[in-house]
XYZ file of C-alpha atoms in Angstrom:
452
model
C 120.379 -29.441 -54.759
C 117.822 -32.194 -54.083
C 119.551 -32.982 -50.792
C 119.330 -29.313 -49.756
C 115.594 -29.225 -50.564
C 115.052 -32.297 -48.368
C 116.917 -30.712 -45.456
C 114.869 -27.503 -45.797
C 111.627 -29.530 -45.873
C 112.549 -31.429 -42.700
C 113.470 -28.163 -40.949
C 110.096 -26.604 -41.827
C 108.238 -29.663 -40.536
C 110.119 -29.484 -37.203
C 109.291 -25.782 -36.811
C 105.619 -26.419 -37.548
C 105.447 -29.191 -34.939
C 107.153 -27.002 -32.310
C 104.709 -24.154 -32.921
C 101.751 -26.515 -32.653
C 103.014 -28.013 -29.382
C 103.647 -24.533 -27.959
C 100.141 -23.390 -28.850
C 98.573 -26.451 -27.236
C 100.651 -25.968 -24.078
C 99.613 -22.343 -23.868
C 95.965 -23.238 -24.337
C 96.165 -25.958 -21.694
C 97.926 -23.600 -19.298
C 95.115 -21.053 -19.566
C 92.550 -23.735 -18.751
C 94.510 -24.657 -15.598
C 95.129 -21.031 -14.647
C 92.718 -18.471 -16.137
C 94.915 -15.690 -14.705
C 97.857 -16.793 -16.820
C 99.141 -13.900 -18.864
C 101.991 -14.133 -21.305
C 103.262 -10.580 -20.781
C 106.554 -10.449 -18.899
C 106.235 -9.141 -15.353
C 102.439 -9.328 -15.145
C 101.762 -9.204 -11.425
C 98.242 -10.605 -11.734
C 99.724 -14.089 -11.784
C 100.669 -13.600 -8.142
C 97.019 -14.011 -7.168
C 97.177 -17.732 -7.961
C 100.213 -18.416 -5.765
C 99.682 -20.439 -2.591
C 102.249 -19.460 0.025
C 102.692 -21.628 3.110
C 106.192 -21.481 4.524
C 105.580 -22.187 8.183
C 103.656 -18.939 8.582
C 101.428 -18.334 11.567
C 97.685 -18.410 11.041
C 97.609 -14.632 11.466
C 100.375 -14.223 8.931
C 98.476 -16.332 6.404
C 95.420 -14.089 6.723
C 97.474 -11.102 5.619
C 99.032 -12.968 2.693
C 95.684 -14.363 1.494
C 94.155 -10.890 1.393
C 97.067 -8.898 0.012
C 97.917 -11.319 -2.775
C 94.489 -10.515 -4.212
C 94.402 -6.769 -3.541
C 98.081 -5.775 -3.635
C 99.873 -8.375 -5.766
C 102.888 -6.121 -6.249
C 103.557 -6.216 -2.505
C 103.340 -10.007 -2.361
C 105.415 -10.366 -5.522
C 108.272 -8.519 -3.779
C 107.786 -10.256 -0.445
C 107.712 -13.798 -1.842
C 111.157 -13.221 -3.396
C 112.639 -11.639 -0.274
C 114.722 -13.130 2.506
C 111.810 -12.339 4.811
C 109.545 -14.487 2.672
C 112.083 -17.303 2.590
C 112.402 -17.501 6.372
C 108.718 -17.049 7.211
C 108.716 -13.408 8.298
C 105.268 -12.217 7.269
C 103.386 -8.921 7.123
C 102.162 -9.118 10.697
C 105.671 -9.609 12.059
C 106.615 -6.121 10.841
C 103.271 -4.316 10.739
C 101.617 -5.884 13.782
C 101.119 -3.616 16.809
C 99.294 -3.735 20.122
C 95.736 -2.408 20.342
C 96.836 0.546 22.470
C 99.512 1.658 19.986
C 98.617 5.166 18.697
C 99.117 3.956 15.114
C 96.959 0.839 15.519
C 94.152 0.104 13.082
C 92.417 -2.876 11.513
C 91.953 -3.490 7.832
C 88.772 -5.199 6.617
C 90.350 -8.636 6.718
C 91.148 -8.308 10.418
C 87.845 -6.896 11.688
C 86.498 -8.948 14.557
C 89.924 -10.298 15.532
C 92.395 -9.184 18.171
C 95.018 -8.449 15.500
C 96.003 -4.814 14.979
C 98.390 -3.430 12.406
C 100.024 -0.165 11.407
C 100.932 1.128 7.987
C 104.114 2.499 9.583
C 107.098 0.269 10.303
C 109.562 2.303 12.377
C 113.285 1.493 12.425
C 112.870 0.351 16.027
C 110.927 -2.616 14.620
C 113.720 -3.459 12.164
C 116.204 -3.138 15.025
C 114.601 -6.037 16.865
C 116.337 -8.349 14.388
C 118.961 -6.089 12.797
C 120.533 -4.846 16.019
C 124.034 -4.026 14.815
C 122.845 -2.246 11.671
C 120.508 -0.029 13.711
C 123.236 0.867 16.210
C 125.610 1.815 13.406
C 122.988 3.916 11.621
C 122.228 5.820 14.823
C 125.878 6.929 14.953
C 126.010 8.049 11.325
C 125.479 11.309 9.498
C 122.345 9.872 7.888
C 120.718 9.791 11.333
C 120.482 13.586 11.440
C 119.054 13.929 7.917
C 115.892 15.509 9.342
C 117.041 16.394 12.869
C 119.479 18.962 11.458
C 116.678 20.708 9.553
C 114.510 21.377 12.626
C 116.467 24.404 13.937
C 117.243 25.922 10.523
C 114.928 28.931 10.360
C 116.545 30.130 7.122
C 115.730 26.830 5.426
C 112.110 26.908 6.612
C 111.884 30.470 5.316
C 113.295 29.387 1.944
C 110.728 26.602 1.595
C 107.617 28.259 2.994
C 108.079 32.020 2.604
C 109.921 32.098 -0.720
C 109.243 28.812 -2.547
C 105.790 28.488 -0.979
C 105.147 32.217 -1.340
C 103.587 32.189 2.140
C 100.392 30.781 0.658
C 97.891 30.163 3.480
C 97.287 26.515 2.582
C 99.910 25.524 -0.009
C 103.141 26.994 1.340
C 104.556 23.632 2.454
C 104.066 21.894 -0.896
C 107.697 22.115 -1.999
C 108.766 20.582 1.304
C 106.297 17.709 1.064
C 107.220 16.826 -2.508
C 110.888 17.747 -2.252
C 112.855 18.122 0.991
C 111.155 15.482 3.101
C 111.284 12.864 0.367
C 115.038 12.613 0.996
C 115.594 14.141 4.440
C 112.429 12.780 6.026
C 110.217 14.537 8.552
C 108.469 14.029 11.866
C 105.516 11.822 10.983
C 102.312 13.113 12.513
C 99.096 11.139 13.111
C 95.534 12.179 12.419
C 92.551 11.497 14.686
C 92.178 8.085 13.056
C 95.712 7.078 14.046
C 96.849 7.125 10.415
C 99.771 9.306 9.266
C 98.747 12.662 7.848
C 99.141 13.485 4.163
C 101.369 16.415 5.154
C 103.991 14.026 6.565
C 103.486 10.692 4.774
C 104.108 8.939 2.428
C 107.768 9.813 2.130
C 110.987 7.919 1.511
C 113.108 10.175 3.708
C 116.196 8.743 5.378
C 115.781 10.667 8.631
C 112.111 10.165 9.489
C 111.149 10.557 13.123
C 108.371 8.040 13.850
C 105.591 8.354 16.446
C 107.506 6.009 18.775
C 110.475 8.437 18.676
C 112.829 6.268 16.643
C 114.738 7.777 13.720
C 115.573 6.360 10.302
C 114.054 4.600 7.331
C 115.613 1.305 6.267
C 113.438 1.178 3.145
C 115.108 4.321 1.807
C 117.869 2.012 0.552
C 116.371 -1.485 0.867
C 113.025 -0.677 -0.735
C 109.984 -2.522 0.515
C 108.895 -5.269 0.393
C 111.865 -7.112 -1.029
C 114.555 -5.338 1.014
C 117.137 -6.616 -1.418
C 120.845 -6.418 -0.532
C 121.713 -6.396 -4.238
C 119.527 -3.340 -4.815
C 121.178 -1.443 -1.950
C 124.631 -2.246 -3.316
C 123.978 -0.656 -6.689
C 124.821 3.053 -7.004
C 121.326 4.138 -7.977
C 120.074 3.172 -4.507
C 122.007 6.228 -3.308
C 121.255 8.309 -6.394
C 117.638 9.095 -5.571
C 118.969 11.605 -3.008
C 122.635 12.124 -3.860
C 122.250 13.956 -7.163
C 121.591 17.405 -8.560
C 123.377 20.765 -8.532
C 124.363 20.756 -4.858
C 125.746 17.211 -4.490
C 125.750 15.395 -7.844
C 127.331 12.247 -6.410
C 125.769 9.843 -8.910
C 126.863 12.077 -11.779
C 130.346 12.305 -10.266
C 130.447 8.517 -9.903
C 129.465 8.014 -13.533
C 132.108 10.560 -14.577
C 134.758 8.575 -12.665
C 136.649 5.502 -13.818
C 134.777 3.507 -11.200
C 131.519 4.526 -12.853
C 132.943 3.764 -16.281
C 133.698 0.189 -15.225
C 130.280 -0.215 -13.576
C 128.355 1.149 -16.553
C 130.130 -1.082 -19.054
C 130.427 -4.283 -17.020
C 128.087 -4.073 -13.995
C 125.488 -6.408 -15.483
C 128.009 -9.223 -15.228
C 128.817 -8.773 -11.542
C 127.645 -10.860 -8.578
C 125.431 -8.711 -6.360
C 123.969 -11.255 -3.951
C 126.979 -12.446 -1.949
C 126.531 -12.413 1.815
C 127.696 -9.390 3.839
C 131.431 -9.527 4.558
C 131.743 -11.890 1.591
C 131.116 -9.383 -1.205
C 134.656 -8.819 -2.389
C 136.630 -7.920 -5.528
C 135.978 -10.753 -7.929
C 132.249 -10.360 -7.398
C 132.767 -6.932 -8.979
C 135.494 -5.198 -11.002
C 135.025 -1.754 -9.553
C 133.435 -0.221 -6.452
C 130.022 1.354 -6.033
C 129.005 3.807 -3.291
C 128.247 0.904 -0.950
C 131.616 -0.761 -1.591
C 133.621 2.227 -0.397
C 131.378 3.538 2.356
C 129.648 0.471 3.806
C 130.664 -2.968 2.564
C 132.937 -5.489 4.184
C 136.158 -5.557 2.193
C 139.502 -7.016 3.179
C 139.811 -6.745 6.973
C 137.053 -4.123 7.195
C 133.671 -5.225 8.465
C 130.383 -4.049 6.971
C 128.968 -0.867 8.474
C 125.769 1.152 8.277
C 127.664 4.160 9.631
C 128.366 5.943 6.350
C 130.507 8.498 8.226
C 133.002 5.918 9.461
C 135.389 6.035 6.482
C 135.330 9.790 5.819
C 138.121 12.333 6.360
C 136.710 15.726 5.310
C 133.292 17.260 5.716
C 132.657 18.074 2.053
C 129.146 19.512 2.286
C 129.676 22.341 4.794
C 130.421 25.943 3.885
C 134.062 25.278 4.749
C 135.556 21.790 4.869
C 137.120 20.590 8.107
C 138.675 17.292 9.135
C 136.114 15.236 11.052
C 136.786 15.162 14.800
C 133.537 14.806 16.786
C 131.506 12.024 18.414
C 128.355 14.186 18.486
C 125.958 12.747 15.897
C 124.518 16.232 15.362
C 127.911 17.787 14.628
C 128.791 18.672 11.013
C 132.243 17.185 11.665
C 130.940 13.896 13.088
C 133.558 11.149 12.857
C 137.263 10.519 13.242
C 138.891 11.851 10.094
C 142.303 10.285 10.685
C 140.867 6.804 11.253
C 138.375 7.366 8.452
C 141.152 8.020 5.945
C 143.008 4.905 7.066
C 139.901 2.793 6.582
C 139.180 4.264 3.162
C 142.767 3.578 2.116
C 142.186 -0.040 3.126
C 139.231 -0.110 0.727
C 141.367 1.305 -2.067
C 144.173 -1.187 -1.376
C 141.941 -4.046 -2.518
C 142.442 -2.870 -6.106
C 145.170 -0.194 -6.087
C 148.796 0.118 -5.057
C 149.783 2.282 -2.095
C 151.489 4.732 -4.466
C 148.255 5.141 -6.470
C 146.102 5.549 -3.360
C 148.376 8.050 -1.611
C 148.712 10.082 -4.808
C 144.942 10.201 -5.349
C 144.217 11.519 -1.855
C 147.062 14.029 -2.048
C 145.494 15.501 -5.195
C 142.027 15.555 -3.647
C 143.162 17.108 -0.372
C 144.894 19.872 -2.282
C 141.644 20.726 -4.107
C 139.683 20.894 -0.847
C 142.308 23.179 0.684
C 142.311 25.397 -2.418
C 138.547 25.861 -2.069
C 138.888 26.669 1.648
C 141.629 29.293 1.464
C 141.261 30.782 -2.027
C 137.475 30.859 -2.379
C 135.474 30.423 0.814
C 137.693 32.443 3.185
C 137.862 35.599 1.007
C 134.160 35.318 0.092
C 133.153 35.007 3.754
C 135.367 37.957 4.690
C 133.562 40.159 2.137
C 130.172 38.861 3.289
C 130.886 39.651 6.943
C 132.128 43.168 6.158
C 129.073 44.005 4.046
C 126.815 42.642 6.780
C 128.551 44.782 9.421
C 127.929 47.890 7.271
C 124.246 46.994 6.572
C 125.043 46.509 2.900
C 123.141 43.237 2.494
C 119.432 43.024 1.701
C 117.048 41.482 4.235
C 115.707 39.145 1.556
C 118.765 37.115 0.506
C 117.039 35.773 -2.612
C 116.709 39.246 -4.112
C 120.310 40.159 -3.224
C 122.811 39.279 -5.963
C 125.731 39.136 -3.543
C 124.013 36.715 -1.182
C 122.766 34.520 -4.016
C 126.221 34.199 -5.558
C 127.740 33.558 -2.114
C 125.230 30.726 -1.606
C 126.048 29.193 -4.990
C 129.761 29.481 -4.235
C 129.645 27.113 -1.266
C 126.389 25.198 -1.686
C 126.644 24.419 -5.403
C 129.976 25.065 -7.112
C 132.039 24.593 -3.940
C 130.496 21.259 -3.108
C 130.871 20.031 -6.679
C 134.561 20.991 -6.793
C 135.334 19.262 -3.503
C 133.244 16.145 -4.032
C 134.334 15.821 -7.640
C 137.968 15.957 -6.550
C 137.601 13.424 -3.736
C 135.525 10.942 -5.770
C 137.424 11.069 -9.030
C 134.942 13.041 -11.157
C 137.144 15.432 -13.189
C 134.344 17.245 -15.017
C 132.691 18.144 -11.708
C 135.979 19.073 -10.049
C 136.857 21.398 -12.931
C 134.096 22.662 -15.264
C 131.214 22.388 -12.795
C 133.530 23.221 -9.896
C 136.562 25.488 -9.962
C 135.748 27.011 -13.352
C 132.433 28.282 -11.991
C 133.936 29.078 -8.587
C 136.336 31.624 -10.051
C 133.424 33.343 -11.801
C 131.497 33.451 -8.514
C 134.455 34.966 -6.694
C 135.028 37.661 -9.311
C 131.327 38.535 -9.250
C 131.374 38.845 -5.456
C 134.475 41.055 -5.586
C 132.792 43.330 -8.123
C 129.605 43.769 -6.072
C 131.594 44.170 -2.845
C 133.744 46.969 -4.309
C 130.707 48.844 -5.687
C 128.837 48.733 -2.375
C 131.790 49.852 -0.313
C 132.539 52.720 -2.669
C 128.913 53.888 -2.874
C 128.086 53.122 0.746
C 124.789 51.687 -0.349
C 123.207 48.675 -2.099
C 122.949 49.121 -5.844
C 119.479 49.624 -7.331
């Protein structure tokens, strides 16, 4: 008993000494750095950092100013590959005086240095040539371009959602559509982007220099982290919701199950073309659609490994080189490449069986749901039995849900291994849509008029 008391006494003395030393160290640290804050992630500590990694004198001016006024920006940049290799603010934001977006912040007044808040993809392409070329051939390129000619979509946003309000009708576009799809960025008289078109994180932005894209949609500024872009939630900010719940489908799949339970233990920072099974136990969106795996090289053409068009009213096998075509891509080659991805973890029997099941679901949607629904729609339209305002017409609303919501969920759930979305949120709701359409169709044909 006496021996135990002695051990306890010694332990208490050691703890007391450690606490005293810690307190003294903390006190001394605050004297050396008055900005020192013990809270985890406090960005104010960035202000005390001296950064000199072979930067130009102009680059240092930007860092010196922004680390005081925008420490969050510098905190990201100093941990980025750009920061490590001496790529500074001015290298990306610097423009010529005659550039329409040119301006000077307070720290640059009186110098011949001009900068722009906008960094178009053409600037990224100066270093990332291959990635830019691949993106320009992908379906993501047309994210905004495809919206421009869609009068029915503009009517939905401005006339119906915006209620044709004289000054506020575009609000749902500015806070919704363009935050994923992008927009054409317009400049005010001061050369700065207008509040109606910027800020936005849209993938398909058209910049004042005419270039299209937005690298920071996936590699968020100013860290531009490859690990961040590889994780599924980089895609999830746009690929979610009732019309294309891809992140929900992923989490419903076995791939998502493995990621959610074990993803914290994976290696996310391997170099491109070197991120392979072993670094991870299951794929993310980037693994299947973009990453180098096996003999496949990395690609920023997210269309390259696709077979079907799963978002259109009716799915078709991809067979076009036109970047604006809904069936952009080579479906046959795309399937072969995707099977190569699968072969890294699965047998050929497993892979072939999976795609056979998925293809059957897509074909079922095409022939048993979309085709008969479209036939009824066309006949009612030919007999003037559809309302001019589609959003007050029950038939047109249900038809829209059939392909744009339930139909997409059934097809994408089937092809990405999400059974709840293939079935309960897909075909289960599809059959209800179809029966509703048949009921309305029969009533209108029999009465020869639209029901009250």
